[in-house]
Structures are given as structure tokens and as C-alpha cells.
Amino acid sequence: TGERPYLCAECGKSFGRSSSLSCHQRIHAAAKPFPCRTCGKAFTQLSSYQSHQRVHTGESPTGECW
């Protein structure tokens, strides 16, 4: 019902799931556990890393590393 009981102590942003809060907290900790083996760019979330991989496989619409 739109409840967001999980609150970030650093910035006050709230989340509906504890797992979402955990992912968000990586931003404040500067933790980037998903590094690209091709170019070294690292990401806080697996989904961002997976999207980035398209740059190296030729699937990216721009073909640029971002």
C-alpha cells in the first residue's frame, strides 16, 4: 500500500523493501562491487553493470562507454 518503512540514515530516503535500502546504501559507502573486466568501470548494482556490458558487445545504441 505504498508503505516505505526502510529509511536511509545518511540521506533520509525511504524504501519499501530492505533489499532496496541495502542497494541504495552502497551509494554512500562508495562500494562498487561490480567491475567491468573490459574497461575497469565499476558499478553499485548488477543491473547497471549488465547494461554497461552492451557497450562492449556492440549492443549499445551509442557504442560509447558510459
mmCIF file of C-alpha atoms in Angstrom:
data_model
loop_
_atom_site.group_PDB
_atom_site.id
_atom_site.type_symbol
_atom_site.label_atom_id
_atom_site.label_comp_id
_atom_site.label_asym_id
_atom_site.label_seq_id
_atom_site.Cartn_x
_atom_site.Cartn_y
_atom_site.Cartn_z
ATOM 1 C CA THR A 1 0.000 0.000 0.000
ATOM 2 C CA GLY A 2 2.881 2.363 -0.670
ATOM 3 C CA GLU A 3 4.495 1.999 2.741
ATOM 4 C CA ARG A 4 8.203 2.806 2.816
ATOM 5 C CA PRO A 5 9.379 1.829 6.297
ATOM 6 C CA TYR A 6 13.080 1.400 5.481
ATOM 7 C CA LEU A 7 14.841 4.722 5.983
ATOM 8 C CA CYS A 8 18.387 5.628 4.935
ATOM 9 C CA ALA A 9 20.193 7.102 7.938
ATOM 10 C CA GLU A 10 22.518 9.083 5.637
ATOM 11 C CA CYS A 11 20.056 10.990 3.454
ATOM 12 C CA GLY A 12 16.563 10.191 4.717
ATOM 13 C CA LYS A 13 15.351 8.479 1.553
ATOM 14 C CA SER A 14 12.832 5.733 2.299
ATOM 15 C CA PHE A 15 12.229 2.367 0.663
ATOM 16 C CA GLY A 16 9.530 -0.275 0.618
ATOM 17 C CA ARG A 17 11.972 -3.178 0.856
ATOM 18 C CA SER A 18 15.055 -3.705 2.980
ATOM 19 C CA SER A 19 16.922 -5.015 -0.078
ATOM 20 C CA SER A 20 16.312 -1.711 -1.886
ATOM 21 C CA LEU A 21 17.716 0.179 1.086
ATOM 22 C CA SER A 22 20.788 -2.077 1.082
ATOM 23 C CA CYS A 23 21.456 -1.351 -2.602
ATOM 24 C CA HIS A 24 20.945 2.374 -2.032
ATOM 25 C CA GLN A 25 23.387 2.445 0.882
ATOM 26 C CA ARG A 26 26.214 1.459 -1.464
ATOM 27 C CA ILE A 27 25.995 4.975 -2.920
ATOM 28 C CA HIS A 28 27.026 6.483 0.400
ATOM 29 C CA ALA A 29 29.710 3.868 1.053
ATOM 30 C CA ALA A 30 31.175 4.273 -2.446
ATOM 31 C CA ALA A 31 31.096 0.476 -2.747
ATOM 32 C CA LYS A 32 31.095 -0.679 -6.347
ATOM 33 C CA PRO A 33 31.255 -4.462 -6.270
ATOM 34 C CA PHE A 34 30.571 -4.997 -9.988
ATOM 35 C CA PRO A 35 33.659 -4.045 -12.044
ATOM 36 C CA CYS A 36 33.793 -4.329 -15.817
ATOM 37 C CA ARG A 37 36.565 -6.721 -16.830
ATOM 38 C CA THR A 38 36.986 -4.942 -20.154
ATOM 39 C CA CYS A 39 37.387 -1.286 -19.175
ATOM 40 C CA GLY A 40 37.530 -1.261 -15.372
ATOM 41 C CA LYS A 41 34.456 0.898 -14.777
ATOM 42 C CA ALA A 42 32.678 -0.299 -11.630
ATOM 43 C CA PHE A 43 29.020 -0.245 -10.676
ATOM 44 C CA THR A 44 26.971 -0.291 -7.484
ATOM 45 C CA GLN A 45 24.264 -2.505 -8.963
ATOM 46 C CA LEU A 46 24.389 -5.645 -11.060
ATOM 47 C CA SER A 47 21.721 -4.341 -13.439
ATOM 48 C CA SER A 48 23.822 -1.264 -14.245
ATOM 49 C CA TYR A 49 26.852 -3.457 -14.876
ATOM 50 C CA GLN A 50 24.838 -5.710 -17.179
ATOM 51 C CA SER A 51 23.535 -2.727 -19.156
ATOM 52 C CA HIS A 52 27.075 -1.390 -19.455
ATOM 53 C CA GLN A 53 28.312 -4.668 -20.926
ATOM 54 C CA ARG A 54 26.290 -3.913 -24.059
ATOM 55 C CA VAL A 55 28.826 -1.205 -24.870
ATOM 56 C CA HIS A 56 31.483 -3.863 -25.324
ATOM 57 C CA THR A 57 29.290 -6.362 -27.184
ATOM 58 C CA GLY A 58 28.088 -3.810 -29.726
ATOM 59 C CA GLU A 59 24.509 -3.776 -28.447
ATOM 60 C CA SER A 60 24.716 -0.193 -27.145
ATOM 61 C CA PRO A 61 22.878 2.354 -29.297
ATOM 62 C CA THR A 62 25.736 4.854 -28.905
ATOM 63 C CA GLY A 63 28.651 2.450 -28.843
ATOM 64 C CA GLU A 64 30.277 4.585 -26.186
ATOM 65 C CA CYS A 65 31.446 3.655 -22.732
ATOM 66 C CA TRP A 66 29.386 5.472 -20.117
#
